[in-house]
PDB file of C-alpha atoms and ligand atoms in Angstrom:
ATOM      1  CA  MET A   1    -113.977  77.966 -86.830  1.00  0.00           C
ATOM      2  CA  GLU A   2    -115.731  79.385 -83.774  1.00  0.00           C
ATOM      3  CA  ILE A   3    -117.965  82.481 -84.087  1.00  0.00           C
ATOM      4  CA  ASP A   4    -118.092  84.617 -80.914  1.00  0.00           C
ATOM      5  CA  PRO A   5    -121.444  83.481 -79.418  1.00  0.00           C
ATOM      6  CA  GLU A   6    -122.451  86.985 -78.702  1.00  0.00           C
ATOM      7  CA  VAL A   7    -121.971  88.117 -82.321  1.00  0.00           C
ATOM      8  CA  LEU A   8    -123.899  84.760 -83.351  1.00  0.00           C
ATOM      9  CA  SER A   9    -126.837  85.568 -80.995  1.00  0.00           C
ATOM     10  CA  ILE A  10    -127.074  89.198 -82.389  1.00  0.00           C
ATOM     11  CA  ILE A  11    -127.317  87.778 -86.008  1.00  0.00           C
ATOM     12  CA  GLN A  12    -129.734  85.098 -85.168  1.00  0.00           C
ATOM     13  CA  ARG A  13    -132.116  87.313 -82.974  1.00  0.00           C
ATOM     14  CA  ALA A  14    -132.243  90.043 -85.887  1.00  0.00           C
ATOM     15  CA  LYS A  15    -135.516  90.451 -87.496  1.00  0.00           C
ATOM     16  CA  ARG A  16    -134.112  92.215 -90.632  1.00  0.00           C
ATOM     17  CA  VAL A  17    -130.681  91.284 -91.972  1.00  0.00           C
ATOM     18  CA  THR A  18    -129.117  93.273 -94.991  1.00  0.00           C
ATOM     19  CA  ILE A  19    -126.227  91.519 -96.593  1.00  0.00           C
ATOM     20  CA  LEU A  20    -123.695  93.301 -98.856  1.00  0.00           C
ATOM     21  CA  THR A  21    -121.231  91.226-100.718  1.00  0.00           C
ATOM     22  CA  GLY A  22    -118.085  91.934-102.974  1.00  0.00           C
ATOM     23  CA  ALA A  23    -115.641  89.923-105.025  1.00  0.00           C
ATOM     24  CA  GLY A  24    -114.393  87.950-101.849  1.00  0.00           C
ATOM     25  CA  VAL A  25    -117.702  86.060-101.885  1.00  0.00           C
ATOM     26  CA  SER A  26    -116.771  84.608-105.179  1.00  0.00           C
ATOM     27  CA  ALA A  27    -113.154  83.819-104.341  1.00  0.00           C
ATOM     28  CA  GLU A  28    -113.965  80.216-103.182  1.00  0.00           C
ATOM     29  CA  SER A  29    -115.482  79.818-106.658  1.00  0.00           C
ATOM     30  CA  GLY A  30    -112.068  80.554-108.074  1.00  0.00           C
ATOM     31  CA  VAL A  31    -113.003  84.007-109.280  1.00  0.00           C
ATOM     32  CA  ALA A  32    -110.091  86.599-109.160  1.00  0.00           C
ATOM     33  CA  THR A  33    -111.076  89.500-106.570  1.00  0.00           C
ATOM     34  CA  PHE A  34    -109.991  93.100-107.756  1.00  0.00           C
ATOM     35  CA  ARG A  35    -107.519  93.223-105.088  1.00  0.00           C
ATOM     36  CA  SER A  36    -105.830  90.019-105.964  1.00  0.00           C
ATOM     37  CA  TYR A  37    -106.389  90.403-109.845  1.00  0.00           C
ATOM     38  CA  LYS A  38    -102.899  91.053-110.718  1.00  0.00           C
ATOM     39  CA  GLU A  39    -101.405  87.988-108.820  1.00  0.00           C
ATOM     40  CA  GLU A  40    -104.422  85.774-110.007  1.00  0.00           C
ATOM     41  CA  THR A  41    -104.115  86.691-113.643  1.00  0.00           C
ATOM     42  CA  LYS A  42    -100.472  86.796-113.842  1.00  0.00           C
ATOM     43  CA  GLU A  43    -100.644  83.871-116.357  1.00  0.00           C
ATOM     44  CA  SER A  44    -102.705  85.909-118.509  1.00  0.00           C
ATOM     45  CA  LEU A  45    -101.902  88.905-121.031  1.00  0.00           C
ATOM     46  CA  TRP A  46    -104.941  90.692-119.205  1.00  0.00           C
ATOM     47  CA  SER A  47    -102.715  90.823-116.005  1.00  0.00           C
ATOM     48  CA  GLN A  48    -100.949  94.034-117.378  1.00  0.00           C
ATOM     49  CA  TYR A  49    -104.300  96.022-117.518  1.00  0.00           C
ATOM     50  CA  ASP A  50    -105.604  98.128-114.425  1.00  0.00           C
ATOM     51  CA  PRO A  51    -109.311  96.962-113.731  1.00  0.00           C
ATOM     52  CA  GLN A  52    -110.275 100.437-113.032  1.00  0.00           C
ATOM     53  CA  LYS A  53    -109.007 101.796-116.340  1.00  0.00           C
ATOM     54  CA  MET A  54    -110.774  98.898-118.225  1.00  0.00           C
ATOM     55  CA  ALA A  55    -113.995  99.260-116.305  1.00  0.00           C
ATOM     56  CA  SER A  56    -114.375 102.881-117.411  1.00  0.00           C
ATOM     57  CA  ILE A  57    -116.192 104.764-120.310  1.00  0.00           C
ATOM     58  CA  GLU A  58    -112.811 106.498-120.868  1.00  0.00           C
ATOM     59  CA  GLY A  59    -111.221 102.992-121.249  1.00  0.00           C
ATOM     60  CA  PHE A  60    -113.855 101.807-123.863  1.00  0.00           C
ATOM     61  CA  LEU A  61    -114.090 105.127-126.033  1.00  0.00           C
ATOM     62  CA  LYS A  62    -110.095 104.992-126.289  1.00  0.00           C
ATOM     63  CA  ASN A  63    -110.058 101.402-127.364  1.00  0.00           C
ATOM     64  CA  PRO A  64    -113.619  99.728-127.595  1.00  0.00           C
ATOM     65  CA  ASN A  65    -112.384  96.262-128.958  1.00  0.00           C
ATOM     66  CA  ARG A  66    -109.875  95.867-126.163  1.00  0.00           C
ATOM     67  CA  VAL A  67    -112.272  96.648-123.486  1.00  0.00           C
ATOM     68  CA  TRP A  68    -114.853  94.313-125.126  1.00  0.00           C
ATOM     69  CA  GLN A  69    -112.208  91.620-125.348  1.00  0.00           C
ATOM     70  CA  TRP A  70    -111.442  92.056-121.680  1.00  0.00           C
ATOM     71  CA  TYR A  71    -115.178  91.370-120.834  1.00  0.00           C
ATOM     72  CA  GLN A  72    -115.243  88.492-123.169  1.00  0.00           C
ATOM     73  CA  TRP A  73    -112.055  87.010-121.530  1.00  0.00           C
ATOM     74  CA  ARG A  74    -113.699  87.554-117.974  1.00  0.00           C
ATOM     75  CA  ARG A  75    -117.082  85.619-119.377  1.00  0.00           C
ATOM     76  CA  SER A  76    -114.919  82.828-120.720  1.00  0.00           C
ATOM     77  CA  GLU A  77    -113.067  82.543-117.192  1.00  0.00           C
ATOM     78  CA  LEU A  78    -116.541  82.657-115.380  1.00  0.00           C
ATOM     79  CA  LYS A  79    -118.161  80.125-117.473  1.00  0.00           C
ATOM     80  CA  SER A  80    -116.686  77.351-115.608  1.00  0.00           C
ATOM     81  CA  LYS A  81    -117.193  78.615-112.191  1.00  0.00           C
ATOM     82  CA  LYS A  82    -119.833  77.468-109.836  1.00  0.00           C
ATOM     83  CA  PRO A  83    -121.371  79.117-106.762  1.00  0.00           C
ATOM     84  CA  ASN A  84    -119.842  78.112-103.553  1.00  0.00           C
ATOM     85  CA  ASP A  85    -120.982  77.357-100.148  1.00  0.00           C
ATOM     86  CA  ALA A  86    -121.307  80.966 -99.280  1.00  0.00           C
ATOM     87  CA  HIS A  87    -123.688  81.715-102.142  1.00  0.00           C
ATOM     88  CA  LYS A  88    -125.734  78.426-101.260  1.00  0.00           C
ATOM     89  CA  ALA A  89    -125.827  79.535 -97.510  1.00  0.00           C
ATOM     90  CA  ILE A  90    -127.050  82.963 -98.467  1.00  0.00           C
ATOM     91  CA  ALA A  91    -129.587  81.679-100.798  1.00  0.00           C
ATOM     92  CA  LYS A  92    -131.038  79.307 -98.022  1.00  0.00           C
ATOM     93  CA  TRP A  93    -130.885  82.230 -95.445  1.00  0.00           C
ATOM     94  CA  GLN A  94    -132.982  84.300 -97.663  1.00  0.00           C
ATOM     95  CA  GLN A  95    -135.738  81.579 -97.435  1.00  0.00           C
ATOM     96  CA  SER A  96    -135.890  82.138 -93.565  1.00  0.00           C
ATOM     97  CA  LYS A  97    -139.331  82.371 -92.205  1.00  0.00           C
ATOM     98  CA  ASP A  98    -138.370  84.556 -89.297  1.00  0.00           C
ATOM     99  CA  GLN A  99    -135.904  86.830 -90.640  1.00  0.00           C
ATOM    100  CA  ARG A 100    -136.184  89.157 -93.761  1.00  0.00           C
ATOM    101  CA  VAL A 101    -132.866  88.779 -95.436  1.00  0.00           C
ATOM    102  CA  THR A 102    -132.129  91.259 -98.224  1.00  0.00           C
ATOM    103  CA  LEU A 103    -128.947  90.656-100.393  1.00  0.00           C
ATOM    104  CA  ILE A 104    -127.179  93.511-102.233  1.00  0.00           C
ATOM    105  CA  THR A 105    -124.020  92.583-104.283  1.00  0.00           C
ATOM    106  CA  GLN A 106    -121.288  94.533-105.972  1.00  0.00           C
ATOM    107  CA  ASN A 107    -120.519  91.279-108.017  1.00  0.00           C
ATOM    108  CA  VAL A 108    -121.469  91.038-111.658  1.00  0.00           C
ATOM    109  CA  ASP A 109    -120.928  87.606-112.179  1.00  0.00           C
ATOM    110  CA  GLY A 110    -124.270  86.153-111.550  1.00  0.00           C
ATOM    111  CA  LEU A 111    -123.279  83.377-108.905  1.00  0.00           C
ATOM    112  CA  HIS A 112    -125.612  84.396-106.330  1.00  0.00           C
ATOM    113  CA  GLN A 113    -128.407  83.829-108.729  1.00  0.00           C
ATOM    114  CA  ALA A 114    -126.747  80.478-109.855  1.00  0.00           C
ATOM    115  CA  GLY A 115    -126.514  79.710-106.090  1.00  0.00           C
ATOM    116  CA  GLY A 116    -130.318  79.840-105.717  1.00  0.00           C
ATOM    117  CA  SER A 117    -130.649  83.567-104.558  1.00  0.00           C
ATOM    118  CA  LYS A 118    -133.794  85.547-105.740  1.00  0.00           C
ATOM    119  CA  ASP A 119    -134.106  89.255-105.609  1.00  0.00           C
ATOM    120  CA  VAL A 120    -130.475  90.021-105.832  1.00  0.00           C
ATOM    121  CA  ILE A 121    -130.118  93.675-105.739  1.00  0.00           C
ATOM    122  CA  GLU A 122    -127.059  94.163-108.345  1.00  0.00           C
ATOM    123  CA  LEU A 123    -125.349  97.574-107.631  1.00  0.00           C
ATOM    124  CA  HIS A 124    -122.822  97.253-110.528  1.00  0.00           C
ATOM    125  CA  GLY A 125    -124.776  95.491-113.030  1.00  0.00           C
ATOM    126  CA  ASN A 126    -124.387  92.090-114.436  1.00  0.00           C
ATOM    127  CA  ILE A 127    -121.641  90.800-117.020  1.00  0.00           C
ATOM    128  CA  TRP A 128    -123.955  88.509-118.798  1.00  0.00           C
ATOM    129  CA  SER A 129    -126.080  91.244-120.345  1.00  0.00           C
ATOM    130  CA  ASN A 130    -125.268  93.871-123.031  1.00  0.00           C
ATOM    131  CA  HIS A 131    -126.885  97.382-124.072  1.00  0.00           C
ATOM    132  CA  CYS A 132    -126.211  99.961-126.641  1.00  0.00           C
ATOM    133  CA  LEU A 133    -124.016 102.879-125.445  1.00  0.00           C
ATOM    134  CA  GLN A 134    -126.231 105.186-127.451  1.00  0.00           C
ATOM    135  CA  CYS A 135    -129.793 104.249-127.293  1.00  0.00           C
ATOM    136  CA  ARG A 136    -129.596 102.083-124.176  1.00  0.00           C
ATOM    137  CA  ALA A 137    -131.493  99.154-125.963  1.00  0.00           C
ATOM    138  CA  GLU A 138    -130.805  95.753-124.536  1.00  0.00           C
ATOM    139  CA  TYR A 139    -128.628  93.598-126.936  1.00  0.00           C
ATOM    140  CA  LYS A 140    -130.139  90.167-126.935  1.00  0.00           C
ATOM    141  CA  GLY A 141    -127.683  88.380-129.602  1.00  0.00           C
ATOM    142  CA  ASN A 142    -125.382  85.517-128.673  1.00  0.00           C
ATOM    143  CA  THR A 143    -121.971  87.224-128.236  1.00  0.00           C
ATOM    144  CA  ASP A 144    -119.955  83.999-127.746  1.00  0.00           C
ATOM    145  CA  GLY A 145    -116.526  84.294-129.400  1.00  0.00           C
ATOM    146  CA  VAL A 146    -117.383  87.656-130.765  1.00  0.00           C
ATOM    147  CA  GLU A 147    -113.982  89.503-130.428  1.00  0.00           C
ATOM    148  CA  ASP A 148    -114.757  93.222-131.919  1.00  0.00           C
ATOM    149  CA  VAL A 149    -117.473  95.513-130.539  1.00  0.00           C
ATOM    150  CA  ILE A 150    -121.086  94.713-131.851  1.00  0.00           C
ATOM    151  CA  GLU A 151    -122.817  97.312-133.711  1.00  0.00           C
ATOM    152  CA  CYS A 152    -126.362  98.058-132.296  1.00  0.00           C
ATOM    153  CA  PRO A 153    -129.188  96.823-134.816  1.00  0.00           C
ATOM    154  CA  LYS A 154    -131.450  99.630-133.813  1.00  0.00           C
ATOM    155  CA  CYS A 155    -129.016 102.679-134.062  1.00  0.00           C
ATOM    156  CA  GLY A 156    -125.697 101.496-135.134  1.00  0.00           C
ATOM    157  CA  GLY A 157    -124.246 102.672-131.750  1.00  0.00           C
ATOM    158  CA  GLN A 158    -121.636 100.496-129.812  1.00  0.00           C
ATOM    159  CA  VAL A 159    -122.761  97.542-127.730  1.00  0.00           C
ATOM    160  CA  ARG A 160    -121.283  97.387-124.139  1.00  0.00           C
ATOM    161  CA  PRO A 161    -121.469  95.050-121.087  1.00  0.00           C
ATOM    162  CA  SER A 162    -124.378  95.929-118.844  1.00  0.00           C
ATOM    163  CA  VAL A 163    -122.007  96.617-115.918  1.00  0.00           C
ATOM    164  CA  VAL A 164    -121.440  99.879-114.036  1.00  0.00           C
ATOM    165  CA  TRP A 165    -118.162 101.482-115.013  1.00  0.00           C
ATOM    166  CA  PHE A 166    -116.159 103.753-112.710  1.00  0.00           C
ATOM    167  CA  GLY A 167    -117.516 107.226-112.963  1.00  0.00           C
ATOM    168  CA  GLU A 168    -120.995 105.925-114.030  1.00  0.00           C
ATOM    169  CA  ALA A 169    -124.042 106.322-111.732  1.00  0.00           C
ATOM    170  CA  LEU A 170    -125.466 103.135-110.392  1.00  0.00           C
ATOM    171  CA  PRO A 171    -128.911 101.806-111.629  1.00  0.00           C
ATOM    172  CA  GLU A 172    -131.345 104.022-109.894  1.00  0.00           C
ATOM    173  CA  LYS A 173    -133.784 101.373-108.713  1.00  0.00           C
ATOM    174  CA  ALA A 174    -131.025  99.089-107.314  1.00  0.00           C
ATOM    175  CA  TRP A 175    -129.383 102.104-105.532  1.00  0.00           C
ATOM    176  CA  ARG A 176    -132.780 102.946-103.926  1.00  0.00           C
ATOM    177  CA  ASP A 177    -133.549  99.434-102.800  1.00  0.00           C
ATOM    178  CA  ALA A 178    -130.074  99.096-101.449  1.00  0.00           C
ATOM    179  CA  GLU A 179    -130.608 102.344 -99.535  1.00  0.00           C
ATOM    180  CA  SER A 180    -133.885 101.365 -98.130  1.00  0.00           C
ATOM    181  CA  ALA A 181    -132.663  97.829 -97.076  1.00  0.00           C
ATOM    182  CA  SER A 182    -129.668  99.424 -95.204  1.00  0.00           C
ATOM    183  CA  TYR A 183    -131.833 101.986 -93.574  1.00  0.00           C
ATOM    184  CA  SER A 184    -134.149  99.369 -92.233  1.00  0.00           C
ATOM    185  CA  CYS A 185    -132.055  96.597 -90.912  1.00  0.00           C
ATOM    186  CA  ASP A 186    -131.145  95.241 -87.409  1.00  0.00           C
ATOM    187  CA  VAL A 187    -128.043  93.628 -88.884  1.00  0.00           C
ATOM    188  CA  PHE A 188    -125.824  94.858 -91.716  1.00  0.00           C
ATOM    189  CA  LEU A 189    -123.417  91.979 -92.669  1.00  0.00           C
ATOM    190  CA  SER A 190    -120.585  92.987 -95.029  1.00  0.00           C
ATOM    191  CA  VAL A 191    -119.065  89.930 -96.701  1.00  0.00           C
ATOM    192  CA  GLY A 192    -115.854  89.662 -98.914  1.00  0.00           C
ATOM    193  CA  THR A 193    -115.583  93.285 -99.558  1.00  0.00           C
ATOM    194  CA  SER A 194    -112.731  95.610 -99.001  1.00  0.00           C
ATOM    195  CA  SER A 195    -115.287  98.579 -98.833  1.00  0.00           C
ATOM    196  CA  GLN A 196    -113.262 100.714-101.046  1.00  0.00           C
ATOM    197  CA  VAL A 197    -115.591 101.531-103.804  1.00  0.00           C
ATOM    198  CA  TYR A 198    -118.515 104.123-103.305  1.00  0.00           C
ATOM    199  CA  PRO A 199    -121.291 104.586-102.979  1.00  0.00           C
ATOM    200  CA  ALA A 200    -121.461 100.901-102.063  1.00  0.00           C
ATOM    201  CA  ALA A 201    -119.129 101.194 -99.327  1.00  0.00           C
ATOM    202  CA  GLY A 202    -121.042 103.919 -97.614  1.00  0.00           C
ATOM    203  CA  LEU A 203    -124.102 101.585 -97.105  1.00  0.00           C
ATOM    204  CA  ALA A 204    -122.705 100.194 -93.897  1.00  0.00           C
ATOM    205  CA  ALA A 205    -122.445 103.670 -92.278  1.00  0.00           C
ATOM    206  CA  LEU A 206    -126.132 104.381 -93.561  1.00  0.00           C
ATOM    207  CA  ALA A 207    -127.344 101.365 -91.822  1.00  0.00           C
ATOM    208  CA  LYS A 208    -125.209 102.233 -88.431  1.00  0.00           C
ATOM    209  CA  SER A 209    -126.723 105.756 -88.557  1.00  0.00           C
ATOM    210  CA  GLN A 210    -130.110 104.057 -88.123  1.00  0.00           C
ATOM    211  CA  GLY A 211    -129.106 101.939 -85.071  1.00  0.00           C
ATOM    212  CA  ALA A 212    -128.043  98.659 -86.907  1.00  0.00           C
ATOM    213  CA  THR A 213    -125.408  96.371 -85.750  1.00  0.00           C
ATOM    214  CA  VAL A 214    -122.425  96.324 -88.460  1.00  0.00           C
ATOM    215  CA  ILE A 215    -120.755  92.948 -88.842  1.00  0.00           C
ATOM    216  CA  GLU A 216    -117.848  92.112 -91.300  1.00  0.00           C
ATOM    217  CA  VAL A 217    -116.833  88.610 -92.732  1.00  0.00           C
ATOM    218  CA  ASN A 218    -113.380  88.783 -94.120  1.00  0.00           C
ATOM    219  CA  PRO A 219    -110.340  86.762 -93.703  1.00  0.00           C
ATOM    220  CA  GLU A 220    -108.508  90.049 -93.838  1.00  0.00           C
ATOM    221  CA  PRO A 221    -110.400  92.550 -91.642  1.00  0.00           C
ATOM    222  CA  THR A 222    -110.559  96.128 -93.204  1.00  0.00           C
ATOM    223  CA  GLU A 223    -109.873  99.178 -91.084  1.00  0.00           C
ATOM    224  CA  SER A 224    -113.707 100.349 -91.439  1.00  0.00           C
ATOM    225  CA  SER A 225    -114.539 102.293 -88.544  1.00  0.00           C
ATOM    226  CA  VAL A 226    -118.313 101.514 -88.741  1.00  0.00           C
ATOM    227  CA  VAL A 227    -117.891  97.880 -88.098  1.00  0.00           C
ATOM    228  CA  ASP A 228    -118.911  96.763 -84.715  1.00  0.00           C
ATOM    229  CA  TYR A 229    -117.884  93.069 -85.041  1.00  0.00           C
ATOM    230  CA  PHE A 230    -115.282  91.478 -87.221  1.00  0.00           C
ATOM    231  CA  ILE A 231    -115.659  87.806 -88.030  1.00  0.00           C
ATOM    232  CA  VAL A 232    -112.248  86.823 -89.408  1.00  0.00           C
ATOM    233  CA  GLY A 233    -112.654  84.024 -91.752  1.00  0.00           C
ATOM    234  CA  ARG A 234    -113.616  82.952 -95.260  1.00  0.00           C
ATOM    235  CA  ALA A 235    -117.243  83.454 -96.312  1.00  0.00           C
ATOM    236  CA  GLY A 236    -117.971  79.847 -97.079  1.00  0.00           C
ATOM    237  CA  GLU A 237    -117.254  78.664 -93.546  1.00  0.00           C
ATOM    238  CA  VAL A 238    -118.489  81.611 -91.660  1.00  0.00           C
ATOM    239  CA  LEU A 239    -121.813  81.649 -93.254  1.00  0.00           C
ATOM    240  CA  ILE A 240    -122.312  77.997 -92.935  1.00  0.00           C
ATOM    241  CA  ASN A 241    -121.464  78.332 -89.267  1.00  0.00           C
ATOM    242  CA  ILE A 242    -124.080  81.224 -88.867  1.00  0.00           C
ATOM    243  CA  LEU A 243    -126.650  79.248 -90.294  1.00  0.00           C
ATOM    244  CA  ASN A 244    -126.117  76.088 -88.246  1.00  0.00           C
TER     245      ASN A 244
HETATM  246  C1  BV8 B 301    -111.730 102.909-106.097  1.00  0.00           C
HETATM  247  C2  BV8 B 301    -112.776 104.117-105.520  1.00  0.00           C
HETATM  248  C3  BV8 B 301    -111.907 104.907-104.675  1.00  0.00           C
HETATM  249  N1  BV8 B 301    -113.492 104.717-106.761  1.00  0.00           N
HETATM  250  C4  BV8 B 301    -114.897 104.910-106.414  1.00  0.00           C
HETATM  251  O1  BV8 B 301    -115.350 104.530-105.389  1.00  0.00           O
HETATM  252  C5  BV8 B 301    -115.420 105.503-107.489  1.00  0.00           C
HETATM  253  C6  BV8 B 301    -115.301 107.262-107.484  1.00  0.00           C
HETATM  254  C7  BV8 B 301    -115.996 107.493-106.259  1.00  0.00           C
HETATM  255  C8  BV8 B 301    -117.342 107.862-106.131  1.00  0.00           C
HETATM  256  N2  BV8 B 301    -117.610 108.334-104.952  1.00  0.00           N
HETATM  257  C9  BV8 B 301    -116.345 108.335-104.296  1.00  0.00           C
HETATM  258  C10 BV8 B 301    -116.052 108.856-103.074  1.00  0.00           C
HETATM  259  C11 BV8 B 301    -114.721 108.634-102.532  1.00  0.00           C
HETATM  260  C12 BV8 B 301    -113.918 108.068-103.236  1.00  0.00           C
HETATM  261  C13 BV8 B 301    -114.076 107.867-104.617  1.00  0.00           C
HETATM  262  C14 BV8 B 301    -115.528 107.844-105.113  1.00  0.00           C
HETATM  263  N3  BV8 B 301    -116.958 105.190-107.541  1.00  0.00           N
HETATM  264  C15 BV8 B 301    -117.501 105.093-108.930  1.00  0.00           C
HETATM  265  O2  BV8 B 301    -116.976 105.537-109.776  1.00  0.00           O
HETATM  266  C16 BV8 B 301    -118.897 104.700-108.811  1.00  0.00           C
HETATM  267  C17 BV8 B 301    -119.142 103.251-109.713  1.00  0.00           C
HETATM  268  C18 BV8 B 301    -118.567 102.261-108.845  1.00  0.00           C
HETATM  269  C19 BV8 B 301    -118.589 100.811-109.652  1.00  0.00           C
HETATM  270  C20 BV8 B 301    -117.655 100.661-110.664  1.00  0.00           C
HETATM  271  N4  BV8 B 301    -117.707  99.236-111.200  1.00  0.00           N
HETATM  272  C21 BV8 B 301    -117.382  97.913-110.420  1.00  0.00           C
HETATM  273  N5  BV8 B 301    -117.621  96.764-110.992  1.00  0.00           N
HETATM  274  C22 BV8 B 301    -118.463  96.837-112.354  1.00  0.00           C
HETATM  275  C23 BV8 B 301    -117.312  96.529-113.399  1.00  0.00           C
HETATM  276  C24 BV8 B 301    -116.759  95.564-113.601  1.00  0.00           C
HETATM  277  O3  BV8 B 301    -116.906  94.625-112.799  1.00  0.00           O
HETATM  278  O4  BV8 B 301    -116.156  95.480-114.650  1.00  0.00           O
HETATM  279  S1  BV8 B 301    -116.524  98.108-108.945  1.00  0.00           S
HETATM  280  C25 BV8 B 301    -115.930  96.570-108.682  1.00  0.00           C
HETATM  281  O5  BV8 B 301    -114.794  97.078-107.933  1.00  0.00           O
HETATM  282  C26 BV8 B 301    -115.153  96.631-106.463  1.00  0.00           C
HETATM  283  C27 BV8 B 301    -114.226  95.671-105.865  1.00  0.00           C
HETATM  284  O6  BV8 B 301    -114.308  95.814-104.573  1.00  0.00           O
HETATM  285  P1  BV8 B 301    -114.601  94.310-103.754  1.00  0.00           P
HETATM  286  O7  BV8 B 301    -115.645  93.545-104.501  1.00  0.00           O
HETATM  287  O8  BV8 B 301    -114.572  94.639-102.369  1.00  0.00           O
HETATM  288  O9  BV8 B 301    -113.412  93.320-104.244  1.00  0.00           O
HETATM  289  P2  BV8 B 301    -111.807  93.641-103.667  1.00  0.00           P
HETATM  290  O10 BV8 B 301    -111.071  92.837-104.650  1.00  0.00           O
HETATM  291  O11 BV8 B 301    -111.511  95.076-103.600  1.00  0.00           O
HETATM  292  O12 BV8 B 301    -111.905  93.074-102.123  1.00  0.00           O
HETATM  293  C28 BV8 B 301    -112.267  91.569-102.045  1.00  0.00           C
HETATM  294  C29 BV8 B 301    -112.268  91.514-100.367  1.00  0.00           C
HETATM  295  O13 BV8 B 301    -112.509  90.166-100.263  1.00  0.00           O
HETATM  296  C30 BV8 B 301    -111.880  89.495 -99.299  1.00  0.00           C
HETATM  297  N6  BV8 B 301    -111.749  87.971 -99.385  1.00  0.00           N
HETATM  298  C31 BV8 B 301    -110.945  87.349-100.198  1.00  0.00           C
HETATM  299  N7  BV8 B 301    -111.202  86.042-100.048  1.00  0.00           N
HETATM  300  C32 BV8 B 301    -112.316  85.857 -99.386  1.00  0.00           C
HETATM  301  C33 BV8 B 301    -113.216  84.880 -98.808  1.00  0.00           C
HETATM  302  N8  BV8 B 301    -112.814  83.701 -99.066  1.00  0.00           N
HETATM  303  N9  BV8 B 301    -114.201  85.122 -97.990  1.00  0.00           N
HETATM  304  C34 BV8 B 301    -114.455  86.381 -97.513  1.00  0.00           C
HETATM  305  N10 BV8 B 301    -113.651  87.530 -98.033  1.00  0.00           N
HETATM  306  C35 BV8 B 301    -112.786  87.228 -98.826  1.00  0.00           C
HETATM  307  C36 BV8 B 301    -110.379  90.288 -99.315  1.00  0.00           C
HETATM  308  O14 BV8 B 301    -109.707  90.287 -97.952  1.00  0.00           O
HETATM  309  C37 BV8 B 301    -110.862  91.666 -99.735  1.00  0.00           C
HETATM  310  O15 BV8 B 301    -111.117  92.350 -98.545  1.00  0.00           O
HETATM  311  C38 BV8 B 301    -116.551  96.083-106.475  1.00  0.00           C
HETATM  312  O16 BV8 B 301    -117.336  96.947-106.073  1.00  0.00           O
HETATM  313  C39 BV8 B 301    -116.655  95.623-108.030  1.00  0.00           C
HETATM  314  O17 BV8 B 301    -118.002  95.637-108.504  1.00  0.00           O
HETATM  315  N11 BV8 B 301    -119.526 105.752-109.744  1.00  0.00           N
HETATM  316  C40 BV8 B 301    -119.840 107.060-109.429  1.00  0.00           C
HETATM  317  O18 BV8 B 301    -119.226 107.424-108.255  1.00  0.00           O
HETATM  318  O19 BV8 B 301    -120.471 107.843-110.267  1.00  0.00           O
HETATM  319  C41 BV8 B 301    -120.556 109.245-109.919  1.00  0.00           C
HETATM  320  C42 BV8 B 301    -121.658 109.628-110.565  1.00  0.00           C
HETATM  321  C43 BV8 B 301    -122.927 109.858-109.694  1.00  0.00           C
HETATM  322  C44 BV8 B 301    -124.138 110.427-110.323  1.00  0.00           C
HETATM  323  C45 BV8 B 301    -123.835 110.463-111.838  1.00  0.00           C
HETATM  324  C46 BV8 B 301    -122.990 110.301-112.493  1.00  0.00           C
HETATM  325  C47 BV8 B 301    -121.829 109.621-111.956  1.00  0.00           C
HETATM  326 ZN1   ZN B 302    -128.645 101.604-129.998  1.00  0.00          ZN
END
């Protein structure tokens, strides 16, 4: 796939690049995106559940075991997934001597880190960690095969996955770091996200307001009005082309 040479030179000339990724960057690892959730999970009994309802405090309080079991199922699905070319290319890019590359992700799957990325700003948490809903203590016990909600050994509260549910605030430090990386970049690269979920979807506009060039990588371009250049393609092949 050919990337417009003008866009390529804007990216390669940038001193500070901030990358925001979404579920699309893990699609080539076989991880279902939120958009294609129903289609890709139609074999499983979980396809009947709306991710936004399951990924919410209301959903958890209404039926804690069902939400816990949904996360256990997603973890079992993720266990066999490997980082793809996009994850690896971004990790390599972060090692660049002449460009400061900051990685912000909405993904909770940990595949960026598995692909070699350091300092990943996880805006929506990480599915491999758990903490107590009541006292917020991290739960370090092994949860493999545990089908019912675990009781917090410290306060007896309910243990939940350490992801950000809809209606919940983002982790303060992660959000602050994401804001400053968006404010202070020359190029803001939005990769594999439908830019529908806020406040993450507002970061591109933040970067634009500071004069950054906003570039989107997606096989299905969004209608986002802040994007200056659309690179229509899959993350793996596009990022390999940008780096070569
Ligand atoms: C749906 C949306 C309208 N709702 C929201 O944005 C809500 C409400 C809201 C807040 N502000 C607003 C302003 C306007 C409207 C609504 C709101 N936001 C919240 O609730 C946030 C919390 C949002 C975080 C929710 N948690 C997630 N995940 C963790 C859980 C879990 O995973 O279980 S969100 C989750 O969904 C989102 C999915 O989006 P994408 O990643 O973009 O994936 P999607 O499937 O949509 O798209 C994939 C794209 O990839 C492309 N693609 C496919 N293949 C490839 C390929 N091969 N290569 C490249 N691209 C590819 C496709 O074409 C597609 O475009 C991600 O963010 C993901 O993390 N919290 C909050 O606002 O709290 C308040 C508050 C503030 C202070 C104090 C107290 C409370
Ligand atoms: Zn507790």
